[in-house]
Every structure is written in C-alpha cells, then in structure tokens.
PDB file of C-alpha atoms and ligand atoms in Angstrom:
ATOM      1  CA  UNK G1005     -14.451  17.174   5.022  1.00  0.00           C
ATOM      2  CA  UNK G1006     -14.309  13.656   6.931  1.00  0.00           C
ATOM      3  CA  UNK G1007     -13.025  10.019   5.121  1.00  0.00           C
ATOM      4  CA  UNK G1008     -14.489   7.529   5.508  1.00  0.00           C
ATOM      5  CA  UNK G1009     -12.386   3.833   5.030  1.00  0.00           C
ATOM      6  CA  UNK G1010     -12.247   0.680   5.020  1.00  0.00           C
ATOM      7  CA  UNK G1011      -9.758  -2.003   4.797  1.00  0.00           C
ATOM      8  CA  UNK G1012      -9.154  -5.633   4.202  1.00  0.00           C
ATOM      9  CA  UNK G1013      -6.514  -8.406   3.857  1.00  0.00           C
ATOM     10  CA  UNK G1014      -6.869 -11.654   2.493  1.00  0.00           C
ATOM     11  CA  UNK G1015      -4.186 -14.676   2.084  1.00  0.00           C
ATOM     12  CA  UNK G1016      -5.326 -15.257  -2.031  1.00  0.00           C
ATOM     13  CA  UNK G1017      -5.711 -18.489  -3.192  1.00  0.00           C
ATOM     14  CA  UNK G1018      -2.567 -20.054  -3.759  1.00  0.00           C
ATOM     15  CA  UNK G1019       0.145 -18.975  -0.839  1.00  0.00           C
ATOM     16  CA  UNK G1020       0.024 -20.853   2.539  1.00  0.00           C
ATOM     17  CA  UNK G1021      -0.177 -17.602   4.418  1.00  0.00           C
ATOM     18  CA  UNK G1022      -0.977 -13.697   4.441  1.00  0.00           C
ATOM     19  CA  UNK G1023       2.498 -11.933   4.793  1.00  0.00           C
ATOM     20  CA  UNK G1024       0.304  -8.538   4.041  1.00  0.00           C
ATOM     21  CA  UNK G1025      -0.629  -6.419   6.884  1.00  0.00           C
ATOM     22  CA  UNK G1026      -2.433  -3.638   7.013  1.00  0.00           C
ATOM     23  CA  UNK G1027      -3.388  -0.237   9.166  1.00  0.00           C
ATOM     24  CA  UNK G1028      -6.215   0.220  10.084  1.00  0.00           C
ATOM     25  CA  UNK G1029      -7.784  -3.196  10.390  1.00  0.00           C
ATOM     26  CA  UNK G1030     -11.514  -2.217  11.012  1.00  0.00           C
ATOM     27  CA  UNK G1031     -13.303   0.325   9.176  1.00  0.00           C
ATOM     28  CA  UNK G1032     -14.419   3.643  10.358  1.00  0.00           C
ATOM     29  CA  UNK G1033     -14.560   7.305   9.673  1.00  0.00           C
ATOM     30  CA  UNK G1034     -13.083  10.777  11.228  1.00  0.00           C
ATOM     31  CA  UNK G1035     -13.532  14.022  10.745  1.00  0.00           C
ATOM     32  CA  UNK G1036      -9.825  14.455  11.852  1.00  0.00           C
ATOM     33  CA  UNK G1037      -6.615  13.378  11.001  1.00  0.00           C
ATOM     34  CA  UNK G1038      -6.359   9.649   9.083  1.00  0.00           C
ATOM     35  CA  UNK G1039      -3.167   7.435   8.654  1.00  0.00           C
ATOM     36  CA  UNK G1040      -3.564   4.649   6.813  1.00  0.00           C
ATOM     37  CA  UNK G1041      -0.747   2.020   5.818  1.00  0.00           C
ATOM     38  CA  UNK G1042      -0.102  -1.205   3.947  1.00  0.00           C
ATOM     39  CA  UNK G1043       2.509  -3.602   4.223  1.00  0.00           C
ATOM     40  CA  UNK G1044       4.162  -6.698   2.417  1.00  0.00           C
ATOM     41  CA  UNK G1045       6.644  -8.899   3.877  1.00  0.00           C
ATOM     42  CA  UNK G1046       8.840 -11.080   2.092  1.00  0.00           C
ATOM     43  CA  UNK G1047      11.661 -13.980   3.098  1.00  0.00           C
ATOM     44  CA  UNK G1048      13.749 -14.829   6.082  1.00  0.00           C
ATOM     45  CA  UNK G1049      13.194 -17.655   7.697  1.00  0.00           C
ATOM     46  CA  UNK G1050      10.019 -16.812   9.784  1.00  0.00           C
ATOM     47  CA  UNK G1051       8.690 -15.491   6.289  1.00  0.00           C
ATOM     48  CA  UNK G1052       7.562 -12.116   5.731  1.00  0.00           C
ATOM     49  CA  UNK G1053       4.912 -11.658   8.158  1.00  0.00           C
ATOM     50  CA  UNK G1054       7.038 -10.779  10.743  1.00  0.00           C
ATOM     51  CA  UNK G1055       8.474  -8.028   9.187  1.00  0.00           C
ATOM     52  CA  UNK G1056       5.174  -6.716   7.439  1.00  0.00           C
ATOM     53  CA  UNK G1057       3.191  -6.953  11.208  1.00  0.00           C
ATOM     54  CA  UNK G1058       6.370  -5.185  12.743  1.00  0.00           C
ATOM     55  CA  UNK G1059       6.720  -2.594   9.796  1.00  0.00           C
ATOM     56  CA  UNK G1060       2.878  -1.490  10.673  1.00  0.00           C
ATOM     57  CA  UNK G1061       3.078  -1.849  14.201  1.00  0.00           C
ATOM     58  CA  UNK G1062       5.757   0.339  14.283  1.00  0.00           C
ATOM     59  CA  UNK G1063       4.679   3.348  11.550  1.00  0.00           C
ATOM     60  CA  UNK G1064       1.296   3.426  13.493  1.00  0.00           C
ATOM     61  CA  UNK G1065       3.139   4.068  17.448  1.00  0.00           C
ATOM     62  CA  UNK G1066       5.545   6.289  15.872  1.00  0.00           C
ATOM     63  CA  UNK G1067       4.227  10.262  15.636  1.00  0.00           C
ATOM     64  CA  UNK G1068       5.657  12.319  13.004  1.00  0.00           C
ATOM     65  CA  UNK G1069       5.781  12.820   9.172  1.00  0.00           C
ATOM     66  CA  UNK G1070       4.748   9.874   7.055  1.00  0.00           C
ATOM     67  CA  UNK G1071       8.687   9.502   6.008  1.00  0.00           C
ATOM     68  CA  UNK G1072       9.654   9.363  10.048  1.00  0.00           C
ATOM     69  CA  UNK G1073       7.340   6.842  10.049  1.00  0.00           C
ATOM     70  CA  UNK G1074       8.492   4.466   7.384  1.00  0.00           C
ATOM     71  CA  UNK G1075      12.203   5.071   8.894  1.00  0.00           C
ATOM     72  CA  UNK G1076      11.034   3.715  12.636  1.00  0.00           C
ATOM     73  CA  UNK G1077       9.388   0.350  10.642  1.00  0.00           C
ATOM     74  CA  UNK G1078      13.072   0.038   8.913  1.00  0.00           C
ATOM     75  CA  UNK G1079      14.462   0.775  12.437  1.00  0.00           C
ATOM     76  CA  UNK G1080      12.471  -1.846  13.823  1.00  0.00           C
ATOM     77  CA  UNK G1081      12.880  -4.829  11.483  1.00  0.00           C
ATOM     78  CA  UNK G1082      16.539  -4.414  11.891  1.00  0.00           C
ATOM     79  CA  UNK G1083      16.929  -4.287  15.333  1.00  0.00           C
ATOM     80  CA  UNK G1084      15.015  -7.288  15.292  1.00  0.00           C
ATOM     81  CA  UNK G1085      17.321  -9.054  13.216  1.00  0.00           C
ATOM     82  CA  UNK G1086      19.948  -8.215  15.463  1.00  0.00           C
ATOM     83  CA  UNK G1087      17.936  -9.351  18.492  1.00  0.00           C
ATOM     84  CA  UNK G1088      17.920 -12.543  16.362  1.00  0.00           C
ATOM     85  CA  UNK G1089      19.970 -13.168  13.547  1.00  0.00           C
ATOM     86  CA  UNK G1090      17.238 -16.269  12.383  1.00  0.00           C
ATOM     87  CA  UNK G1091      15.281 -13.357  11.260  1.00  0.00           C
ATOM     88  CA  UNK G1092      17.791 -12.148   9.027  1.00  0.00           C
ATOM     89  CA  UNK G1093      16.781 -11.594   4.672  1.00  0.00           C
ATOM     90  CA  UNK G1094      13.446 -10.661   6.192  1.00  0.00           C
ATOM     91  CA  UNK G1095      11.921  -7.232   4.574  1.00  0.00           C
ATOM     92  CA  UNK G1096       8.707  -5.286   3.505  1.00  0.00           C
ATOM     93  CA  UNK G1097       7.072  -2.747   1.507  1.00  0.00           C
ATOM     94  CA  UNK G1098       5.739   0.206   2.904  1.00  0.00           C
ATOM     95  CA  UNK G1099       3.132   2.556   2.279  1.00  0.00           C
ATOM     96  CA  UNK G1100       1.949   5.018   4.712  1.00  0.00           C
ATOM     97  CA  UNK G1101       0.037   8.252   3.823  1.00  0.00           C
ATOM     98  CA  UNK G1102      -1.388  10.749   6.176  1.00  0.00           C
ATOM     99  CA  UNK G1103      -4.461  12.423   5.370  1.00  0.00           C
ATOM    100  CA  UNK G1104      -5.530  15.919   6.817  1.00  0.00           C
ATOM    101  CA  UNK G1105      -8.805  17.375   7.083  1.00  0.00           C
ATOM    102  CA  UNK G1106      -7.610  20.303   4.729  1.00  0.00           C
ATOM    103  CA  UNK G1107      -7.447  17.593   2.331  1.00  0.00           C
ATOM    104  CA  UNK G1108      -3.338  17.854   2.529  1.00  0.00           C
ATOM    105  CA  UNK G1109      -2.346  14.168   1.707  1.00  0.00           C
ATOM    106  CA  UNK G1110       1.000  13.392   2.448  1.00  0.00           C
ATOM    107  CA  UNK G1111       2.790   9.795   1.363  1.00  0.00           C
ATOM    108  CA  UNK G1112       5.781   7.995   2.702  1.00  0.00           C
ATOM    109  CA  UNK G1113       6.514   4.799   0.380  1.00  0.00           C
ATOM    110  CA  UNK G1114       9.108   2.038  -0.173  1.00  0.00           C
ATOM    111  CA  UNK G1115       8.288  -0.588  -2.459  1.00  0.00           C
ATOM    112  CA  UNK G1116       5.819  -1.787  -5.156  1.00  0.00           C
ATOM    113  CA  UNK G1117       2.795  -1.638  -2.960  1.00  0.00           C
ATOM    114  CA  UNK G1118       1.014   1.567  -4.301  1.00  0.00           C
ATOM    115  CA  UNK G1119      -1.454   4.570  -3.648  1.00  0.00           C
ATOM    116  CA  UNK G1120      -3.950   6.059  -6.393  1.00  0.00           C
ATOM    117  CA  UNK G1121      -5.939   8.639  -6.013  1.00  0.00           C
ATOM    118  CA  UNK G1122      -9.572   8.291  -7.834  1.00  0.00           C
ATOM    119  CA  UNK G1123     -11.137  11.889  -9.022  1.00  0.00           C
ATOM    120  CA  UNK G1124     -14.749  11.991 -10.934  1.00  0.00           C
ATOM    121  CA  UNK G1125     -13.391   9.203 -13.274  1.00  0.00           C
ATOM    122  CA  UNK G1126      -9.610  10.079 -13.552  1.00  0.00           C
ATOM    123  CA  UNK G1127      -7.466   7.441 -11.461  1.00  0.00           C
ATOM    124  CA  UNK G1128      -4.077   8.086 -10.910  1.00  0.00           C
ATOM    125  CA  UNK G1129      -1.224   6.249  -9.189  1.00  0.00           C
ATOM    126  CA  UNK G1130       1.013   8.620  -7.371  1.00  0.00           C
ATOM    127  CA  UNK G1131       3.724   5.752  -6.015  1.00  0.00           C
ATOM    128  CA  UNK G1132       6.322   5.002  -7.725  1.00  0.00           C
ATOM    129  CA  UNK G1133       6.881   1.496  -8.260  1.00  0.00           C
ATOM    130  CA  UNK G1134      10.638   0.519  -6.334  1.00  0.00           C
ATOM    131  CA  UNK G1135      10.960  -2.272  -8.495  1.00  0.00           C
ATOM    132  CA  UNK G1136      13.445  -3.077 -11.572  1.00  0.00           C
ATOM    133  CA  UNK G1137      11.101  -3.549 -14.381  1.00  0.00           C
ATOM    134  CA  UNK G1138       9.973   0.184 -13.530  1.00  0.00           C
ATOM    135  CA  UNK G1139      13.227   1.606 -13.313  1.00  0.00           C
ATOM    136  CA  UNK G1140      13.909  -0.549 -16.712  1.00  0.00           C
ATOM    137  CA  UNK G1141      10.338   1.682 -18.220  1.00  0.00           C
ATOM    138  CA  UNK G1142      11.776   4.875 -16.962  1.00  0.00           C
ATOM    139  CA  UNK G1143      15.237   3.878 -18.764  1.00  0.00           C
ATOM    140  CA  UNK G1144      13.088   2.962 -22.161  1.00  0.00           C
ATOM    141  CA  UNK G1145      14.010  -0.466 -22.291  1.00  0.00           C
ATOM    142  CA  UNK G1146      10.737  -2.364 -21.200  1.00  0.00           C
ATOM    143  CA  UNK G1147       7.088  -0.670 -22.422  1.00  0.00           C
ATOM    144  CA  UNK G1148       4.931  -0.717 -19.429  1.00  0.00           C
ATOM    145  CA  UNK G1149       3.006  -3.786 -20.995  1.00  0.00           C
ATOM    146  CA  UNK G1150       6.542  -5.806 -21.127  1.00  0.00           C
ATOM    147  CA  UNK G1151       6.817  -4.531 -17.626  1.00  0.00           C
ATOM    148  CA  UNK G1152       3.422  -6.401 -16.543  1.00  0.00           C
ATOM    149  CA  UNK G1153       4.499  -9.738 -18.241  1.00  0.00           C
ATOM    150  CA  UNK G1154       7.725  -9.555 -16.996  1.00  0.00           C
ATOM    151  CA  UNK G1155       9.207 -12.985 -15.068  1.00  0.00           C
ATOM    152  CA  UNK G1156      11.093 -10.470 -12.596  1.00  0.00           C
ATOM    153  CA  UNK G1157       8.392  -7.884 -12.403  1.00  0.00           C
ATOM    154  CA  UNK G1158       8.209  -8.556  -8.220  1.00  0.00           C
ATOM    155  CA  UNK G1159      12.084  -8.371  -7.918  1.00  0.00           C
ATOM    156  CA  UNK G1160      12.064  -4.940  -5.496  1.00  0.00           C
ATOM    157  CA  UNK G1161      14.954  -2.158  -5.648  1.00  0.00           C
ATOM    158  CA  UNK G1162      13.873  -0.775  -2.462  1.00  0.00           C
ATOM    159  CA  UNK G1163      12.648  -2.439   0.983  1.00  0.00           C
ATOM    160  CA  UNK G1164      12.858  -2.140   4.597  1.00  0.00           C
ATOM    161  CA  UNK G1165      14.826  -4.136   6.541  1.00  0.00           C
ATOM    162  CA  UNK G1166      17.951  -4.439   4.925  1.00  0.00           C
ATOM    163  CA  UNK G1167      19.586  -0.825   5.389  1.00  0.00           C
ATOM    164  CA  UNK G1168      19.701   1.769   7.991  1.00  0.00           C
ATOM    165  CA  UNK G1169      20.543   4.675   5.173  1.00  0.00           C
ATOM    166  CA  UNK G1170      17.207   3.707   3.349  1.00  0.00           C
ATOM    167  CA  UNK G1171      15.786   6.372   0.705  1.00  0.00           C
ATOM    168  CA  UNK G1172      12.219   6.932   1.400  1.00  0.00           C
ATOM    169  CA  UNK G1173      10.018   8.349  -1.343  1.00  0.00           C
ATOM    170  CA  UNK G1174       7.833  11.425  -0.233  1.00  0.00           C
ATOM    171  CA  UNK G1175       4.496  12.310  -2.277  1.00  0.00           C
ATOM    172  CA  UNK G1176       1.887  15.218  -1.952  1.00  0.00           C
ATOM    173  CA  UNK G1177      -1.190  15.598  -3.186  1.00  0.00           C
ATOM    174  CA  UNK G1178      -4.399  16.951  -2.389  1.00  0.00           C
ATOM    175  CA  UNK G1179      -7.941  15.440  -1.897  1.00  0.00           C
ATOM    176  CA  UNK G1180     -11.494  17.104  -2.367  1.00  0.00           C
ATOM    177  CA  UNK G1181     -15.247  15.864  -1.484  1.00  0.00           C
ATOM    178  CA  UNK G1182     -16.337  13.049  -3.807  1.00  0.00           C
ATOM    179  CA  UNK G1183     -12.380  11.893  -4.265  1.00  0.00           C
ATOM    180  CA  UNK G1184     -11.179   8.538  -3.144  1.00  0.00           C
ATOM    181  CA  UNK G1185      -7.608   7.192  -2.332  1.00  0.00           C
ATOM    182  CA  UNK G1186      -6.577   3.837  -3.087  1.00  0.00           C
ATOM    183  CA  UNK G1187      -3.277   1.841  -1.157  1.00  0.00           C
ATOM    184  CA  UNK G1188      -3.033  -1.595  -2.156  1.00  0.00           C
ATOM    185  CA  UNK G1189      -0.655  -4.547  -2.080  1.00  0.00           C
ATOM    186  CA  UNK G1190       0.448  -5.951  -5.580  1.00  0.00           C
ATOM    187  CA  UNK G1191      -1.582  -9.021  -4.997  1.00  0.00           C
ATOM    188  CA  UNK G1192      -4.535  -6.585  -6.330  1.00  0.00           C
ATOM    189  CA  UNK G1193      -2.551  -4.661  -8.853  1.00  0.00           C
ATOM    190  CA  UNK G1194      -0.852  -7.706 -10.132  1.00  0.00           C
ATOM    191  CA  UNK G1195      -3.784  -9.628 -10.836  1.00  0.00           C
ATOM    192  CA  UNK G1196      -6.486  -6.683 -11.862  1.00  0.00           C
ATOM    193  CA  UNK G1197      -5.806  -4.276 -14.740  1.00  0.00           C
ATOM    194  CA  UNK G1198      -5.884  -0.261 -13.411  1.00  0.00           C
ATOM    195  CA  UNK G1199      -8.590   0.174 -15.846  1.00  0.00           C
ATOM    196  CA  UNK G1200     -10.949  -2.831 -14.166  1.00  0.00           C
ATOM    197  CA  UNK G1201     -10.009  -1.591 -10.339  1.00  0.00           C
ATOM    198  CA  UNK G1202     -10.843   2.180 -11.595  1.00  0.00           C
ATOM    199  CA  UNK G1203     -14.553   0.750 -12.309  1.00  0.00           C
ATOM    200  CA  UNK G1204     -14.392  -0.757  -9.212  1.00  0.00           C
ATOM    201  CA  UNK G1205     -14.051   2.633  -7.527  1.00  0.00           C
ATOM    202  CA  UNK G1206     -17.333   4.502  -9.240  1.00  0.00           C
ATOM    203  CA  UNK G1207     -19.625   3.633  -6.652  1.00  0.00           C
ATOM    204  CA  UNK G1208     -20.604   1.740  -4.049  1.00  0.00           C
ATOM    205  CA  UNK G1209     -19.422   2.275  -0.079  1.00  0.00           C
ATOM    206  CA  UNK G1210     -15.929   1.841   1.052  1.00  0.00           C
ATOM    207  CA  UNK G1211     -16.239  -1.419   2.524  1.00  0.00           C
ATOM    208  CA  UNK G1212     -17.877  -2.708  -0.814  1.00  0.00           C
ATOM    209  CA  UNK G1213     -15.490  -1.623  -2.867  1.00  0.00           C
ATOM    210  CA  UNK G1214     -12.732  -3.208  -0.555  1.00  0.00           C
ATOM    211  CA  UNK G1215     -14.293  -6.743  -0.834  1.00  0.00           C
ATOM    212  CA  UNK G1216     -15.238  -6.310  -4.270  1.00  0.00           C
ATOM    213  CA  UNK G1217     -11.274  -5.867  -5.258  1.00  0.00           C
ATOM    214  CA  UNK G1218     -10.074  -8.510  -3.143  1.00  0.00           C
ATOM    215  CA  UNK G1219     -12.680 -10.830  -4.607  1.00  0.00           C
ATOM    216  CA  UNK G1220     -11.980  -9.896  -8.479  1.00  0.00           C
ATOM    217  CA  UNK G1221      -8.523 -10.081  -7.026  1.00  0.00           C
ATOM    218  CA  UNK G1222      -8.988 -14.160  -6.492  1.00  0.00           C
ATOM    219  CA  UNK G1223     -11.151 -15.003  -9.490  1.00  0.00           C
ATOM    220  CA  UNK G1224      -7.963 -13.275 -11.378  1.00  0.00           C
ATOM    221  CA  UNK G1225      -6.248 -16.268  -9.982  1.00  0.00           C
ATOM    222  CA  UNK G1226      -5.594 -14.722  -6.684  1.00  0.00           C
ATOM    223  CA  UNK G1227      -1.563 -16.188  -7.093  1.00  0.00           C
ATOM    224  CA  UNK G1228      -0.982 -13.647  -4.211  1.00  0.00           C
ATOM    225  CA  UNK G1229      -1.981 -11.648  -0.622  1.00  0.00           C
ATOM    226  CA  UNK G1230      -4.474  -9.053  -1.465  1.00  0.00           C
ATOM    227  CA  UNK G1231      -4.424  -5.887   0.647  1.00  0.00           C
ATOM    228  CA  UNK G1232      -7.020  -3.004  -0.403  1.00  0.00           C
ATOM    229  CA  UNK G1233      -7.799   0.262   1.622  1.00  0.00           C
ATOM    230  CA  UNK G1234      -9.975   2.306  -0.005  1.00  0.00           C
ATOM    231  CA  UNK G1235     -10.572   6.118   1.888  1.00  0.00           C
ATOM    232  CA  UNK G1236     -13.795   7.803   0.580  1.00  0.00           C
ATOM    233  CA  UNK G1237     -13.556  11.937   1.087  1.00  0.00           C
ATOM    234  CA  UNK G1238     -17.246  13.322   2.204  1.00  0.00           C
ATOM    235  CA  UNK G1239     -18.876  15.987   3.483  1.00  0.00           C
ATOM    236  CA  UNK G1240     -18.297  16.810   7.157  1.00  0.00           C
ATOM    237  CA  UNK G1241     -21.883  16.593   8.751  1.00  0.00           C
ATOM    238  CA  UNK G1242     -21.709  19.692  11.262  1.00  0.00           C
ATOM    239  CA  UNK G1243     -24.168  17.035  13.765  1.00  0.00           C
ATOM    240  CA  UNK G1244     -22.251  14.326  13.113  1.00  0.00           C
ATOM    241  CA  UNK G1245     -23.252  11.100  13.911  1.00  0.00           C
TER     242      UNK G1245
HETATM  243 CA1   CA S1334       2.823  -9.366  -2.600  1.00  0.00          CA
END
C-alpha cells in the first residue's frame, strides 16, 4: 500500500493570526513510512504560535515512537520557557500518528485536536478529546450535544508545555486500501458537524478534500484556525511513478 496526503492551514476568518501548525506542509505520497502531525498553540505572551511551530518542529526531528515524539515537543516548549520566562502560559495540542506500510497506524495525542479514520462510509474518531466537557460526557453529566454548545467546550485538561510528567495518550489502529485518516484542528471540528466532514471524505483527491473542509470550515463562520490533513491509503503501483 502507499498514502497519499495532503495538508493545509488556514488563519479562519475572525482571529488575527494562525497559531495552528502543521506536519507535513506540502502534499505528497510514499510508499514508505508517513508521520503526519497537527498542532494548536494557545496563550503566553508571544501567543500560541510559538509553541505550536516548536511542538512540530520538534516531533518531526525527533525519531522514535509517536509518544517519544509528543514528549520531545513538551520537552521543547519548556525549555524554551526557561530560556525565556516571557514565553511562559504558552502551550499546544498535539497530534502525531505514524503510519506504516503494513497499514500499522500508531497515534500519540494530547489535546482536543483529533484523528478519524474514514472506512467505506463508517467514520470514526479514535482521539480522545483532553478537554472538560468530554471528561464531563464520560462522567454522564453533559450529553455529547450539551458538550458541543458548551461555553467552556475549548477549556483543555491536557497540553504541552506546562508539565514535564505529561500523560500522553497512545492509539492503534489499522488502515486498508480505499481507507482514509483524518487529523484536524478544532477550528474544523468545531465549526462542521462529523456527519457533514464524513461527506466530505467520499470522494474526491486528498488535496480537494483538504480545501474543501477548510472552506466549509469558514462559511461555518470560520471563528477559528483550521488545520486538515487528510491521508488517502492506495494501491502500491509496483512501477511507481
Ligand atoms: Ca483551535
């Protein structure tokens, strides 16, 4: 099998700037080994960018395990608050997964950015949202639609930055020819339902689909960053090309 992705960041229509960042930033395909991330930064008094561009940065130099990963971009926001201490309340999400060519996906994930994984109709989000209304839905006090209405639905349990002891949530799954994996920011998932982003992922190219969320994304309102990556799984071609 080979992926085939495509990625794309854009700052919305309301917020001055895009605090999102995102791995990789061009499209492409491989029939090897894929890592894809996203990232979004919050606070301090640079604003989040800083600690989104550093999170990614560091995840993609780092080799290991998607969870070794994810612990360097901690490492490296707080080192950099150390370096300098005008930095400091800065943080991010993270969301790194690791795709083999045996179709062994492995995820590494802080935060309410998210993964999904699309399969001949079925779509499926397999991150777990580190935020409080979630842990709220899990306790069966909010419904999942309170949850989405919610006035603290961005406040975050979990982000880098802040802790050196961080808990990093690890996910496996598996992908198979004609599946498609999803990691966006919650500037998409925020502002389109699951069911309208699912129809979104039918059909069409990578780099379609991509745009085509980000765009829906801002006629929603676009109130936030949008990050999309969006990792088709094909048939190898033996000639390749
Ligand atoms: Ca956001």
């Amino acid at each position: 099998m080979r992926f085939v992705w495509a990625s794309g960041s854009d700052t919305g229509r309301r917020r001055p700037k895009n605090e999102d960042s995102i791995h990789p930033k061009h499209d492409g395909r491989t029939s090897g080994s894929l890592m894809v991330a996203v990232a979004d930064g919050m606070g301090g008094h640079h604003g989040g960018d800083v600690a989104s561009s550093l999170a990614i940065k560091a995840a993609a130099r780092r080799v290991g395990t998607p969870e070794e990963r994810v612990r360097a971009a901690n490492d490296a926001i707080m080192e950099r608050v150390l370096e300098d201490p005008r930095l400091a309340g800065m943080g991010t999400t993270l969301t790194v997964a690791e795709l083999r060519p045996d179709g062994e996906v492995t995820l590494g994930h802080v935060g309410d950015s998210r993964a999904y994984r699309w399969r001949a109709g079925r779509f499926e989000q397999v991150t777990i949202d580190h935020t409080f209304v979630q842990e709220e839905v899990e306790a069966g006090r909010l419904t999942p639609e309170q949850a989405r209405h919610h006035p603290e639905r961005s406040l975050l349990t979990r982000a880098l930055g802040f802790e050196h002891g961080l808990v990093v949530e690890v996910a496996r799954l598996k992908v198979s020819v004609g599946d498609r994996l999803l990691l966006c920011s919650d500037g998409l998932t925020s502002m389109v339902t699951d069911d309208r982003i699912a129809g979104f992922l039918e059909s069409g190219a990578p780099s379609e689909v991509v745009w085509a969320l980000i765009e829906a994304a801002n006629r929603s309102g676009g109130l936030d960053n949008v990050s999309v990556i969006v990792v088709a799984v094909a048939e190898d071609e033996a000639s390749g090309d």
